[in-house]
Coordinates of C-alpha atoms in Angstrom, one line a residue:
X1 CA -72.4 20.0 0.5
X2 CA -70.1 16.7 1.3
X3 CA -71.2 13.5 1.0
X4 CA -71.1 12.6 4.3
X5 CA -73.8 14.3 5.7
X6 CA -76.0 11.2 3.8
X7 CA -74.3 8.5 5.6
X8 CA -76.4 7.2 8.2
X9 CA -74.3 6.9 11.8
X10 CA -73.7 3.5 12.5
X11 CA -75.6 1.8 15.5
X12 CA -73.9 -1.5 17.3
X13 CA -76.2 -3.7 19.6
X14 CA -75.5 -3.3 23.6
X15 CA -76.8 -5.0 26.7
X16 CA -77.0 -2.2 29.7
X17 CA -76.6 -3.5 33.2
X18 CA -77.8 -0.8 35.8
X19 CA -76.2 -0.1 39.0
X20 CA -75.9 2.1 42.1
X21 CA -73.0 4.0 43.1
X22 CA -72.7 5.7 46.1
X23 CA -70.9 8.7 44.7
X24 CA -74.2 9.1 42.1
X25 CA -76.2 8.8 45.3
X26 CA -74.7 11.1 47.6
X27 CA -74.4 14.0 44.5
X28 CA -78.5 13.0 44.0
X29 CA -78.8 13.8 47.8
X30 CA -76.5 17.2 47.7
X31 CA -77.3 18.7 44.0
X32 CA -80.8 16.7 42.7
X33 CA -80.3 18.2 38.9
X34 CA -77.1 19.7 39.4
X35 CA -73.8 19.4 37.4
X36 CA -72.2 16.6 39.8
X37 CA -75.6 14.2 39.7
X38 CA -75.7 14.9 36.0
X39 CA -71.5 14.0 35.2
X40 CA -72.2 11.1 37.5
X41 CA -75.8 9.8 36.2
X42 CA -75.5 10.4 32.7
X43 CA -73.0 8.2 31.6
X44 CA -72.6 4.6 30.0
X45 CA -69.4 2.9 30.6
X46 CA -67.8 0.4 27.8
X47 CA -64.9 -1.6 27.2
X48 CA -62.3 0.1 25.7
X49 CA -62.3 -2.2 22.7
X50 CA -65.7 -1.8 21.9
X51 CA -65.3 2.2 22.2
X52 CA -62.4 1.5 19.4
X53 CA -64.5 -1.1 17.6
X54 CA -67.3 1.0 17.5
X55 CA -65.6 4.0 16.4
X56 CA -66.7 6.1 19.0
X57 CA -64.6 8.6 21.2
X58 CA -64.1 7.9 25.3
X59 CA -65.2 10.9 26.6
X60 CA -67.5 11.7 23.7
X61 CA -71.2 11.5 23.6
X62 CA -73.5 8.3 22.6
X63 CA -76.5 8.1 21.6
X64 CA -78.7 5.2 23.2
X65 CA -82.0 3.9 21.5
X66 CA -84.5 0.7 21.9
X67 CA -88.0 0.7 21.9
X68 CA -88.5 2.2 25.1
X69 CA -86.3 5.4 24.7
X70 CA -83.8 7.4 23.4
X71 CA -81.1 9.3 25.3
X72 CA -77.8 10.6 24.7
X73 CA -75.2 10.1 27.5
X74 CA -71.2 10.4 28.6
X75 CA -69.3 7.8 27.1
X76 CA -66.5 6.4 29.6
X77 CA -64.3 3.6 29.3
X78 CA -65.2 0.6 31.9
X79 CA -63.3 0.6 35.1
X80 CA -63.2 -3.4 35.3
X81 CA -60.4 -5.5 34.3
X82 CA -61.9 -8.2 32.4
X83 CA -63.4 -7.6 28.5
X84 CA -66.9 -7.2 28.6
X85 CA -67.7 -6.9 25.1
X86 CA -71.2 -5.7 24.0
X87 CA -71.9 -4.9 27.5
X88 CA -72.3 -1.3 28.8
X89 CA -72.9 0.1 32.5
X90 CA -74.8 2.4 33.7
X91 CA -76.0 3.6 37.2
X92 CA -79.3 3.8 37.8
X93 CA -80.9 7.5 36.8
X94 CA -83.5 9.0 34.7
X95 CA -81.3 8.3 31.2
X96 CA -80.9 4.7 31.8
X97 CA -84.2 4.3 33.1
X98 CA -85.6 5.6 29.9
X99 CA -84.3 2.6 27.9
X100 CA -86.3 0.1 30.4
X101 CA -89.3 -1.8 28.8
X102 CA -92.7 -0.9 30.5
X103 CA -93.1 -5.0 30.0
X104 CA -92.3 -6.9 32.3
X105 CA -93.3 -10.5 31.3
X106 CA -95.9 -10.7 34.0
X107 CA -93.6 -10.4 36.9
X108 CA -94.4 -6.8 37.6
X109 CA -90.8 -6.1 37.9
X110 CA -88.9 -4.3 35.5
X111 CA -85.3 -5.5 34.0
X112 CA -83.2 -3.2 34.7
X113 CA -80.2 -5.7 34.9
X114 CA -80.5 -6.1 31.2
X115 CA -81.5 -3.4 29.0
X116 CA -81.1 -3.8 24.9
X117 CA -80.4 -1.1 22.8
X118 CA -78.7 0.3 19.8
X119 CA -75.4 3.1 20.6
X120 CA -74.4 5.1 18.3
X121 CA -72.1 8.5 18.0
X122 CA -73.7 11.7 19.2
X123 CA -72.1 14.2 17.0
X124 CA -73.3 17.6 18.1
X125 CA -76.2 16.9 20.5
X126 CA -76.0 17.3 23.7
X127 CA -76.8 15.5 27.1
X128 CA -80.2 14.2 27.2
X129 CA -82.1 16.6 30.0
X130 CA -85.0 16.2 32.4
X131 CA -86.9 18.4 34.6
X132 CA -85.2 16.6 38.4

């Protein structure tokens, strides 16, 4: 037995922003469920520094966790230019809308724009499913 297995997994703070993509959406129209909605749906993206800050693998799994959910996604590294540290992107789905708050401060809306969690490595365990 190694010591190891008693370490916890780390967990860094992240802000979500949600988004559409019309690549998700036209694989959501096509394959509702299927492997190309799913690739494309269940997936956070990060800046590459934070993936290497974080210790985390691009292309690997994460693990995403608040209050409101847990759910383990696709990690990618962020298509934009700029750093956006601490800030991960995900389209709108069923795995980032698990992580939004039922509160909504009396506006009746939900913030989707900015969702806080906790990501951490995924090991072993797989994509997070749902019954679409």
């Amino acid at each position: 037995m190694g010591f190891g297995q008693f370490l916890a997994t780390p967990e860094y703070d992240i802000r979500i922003i949600t988004h559409r993509d019309i690549f998700q959406n036209t694989a959501l129209e096509s394959s509702r469920g299927g492997e190309d909605y799913i690739s494309r749906s269940a997936v956070i993206k990060l800046d590459e520094s934070d993936i290497k800050k974080m210790g985390l693998k691009a292309k690997g799994r994460a693990v995403l966790k608040n209050s409101s959910g847990r759910v383990v996604v696709t990690l990618e590294p962020s298509e934009y230019e700029e750093a956006h540290e601490g800030i991960g992107y995900m389209v709108n789905s069923p795995w980032s809308n698990a992580l939004v708050s039922a509160d909504t401060d009396g506006t009746g809306v939900p913030k989707f724009k900015m969702i806080i969690a906790t990501i951490s490595d995924a090991k072993d365990e797989k994509i997070t499913s749902f019954d679409l």
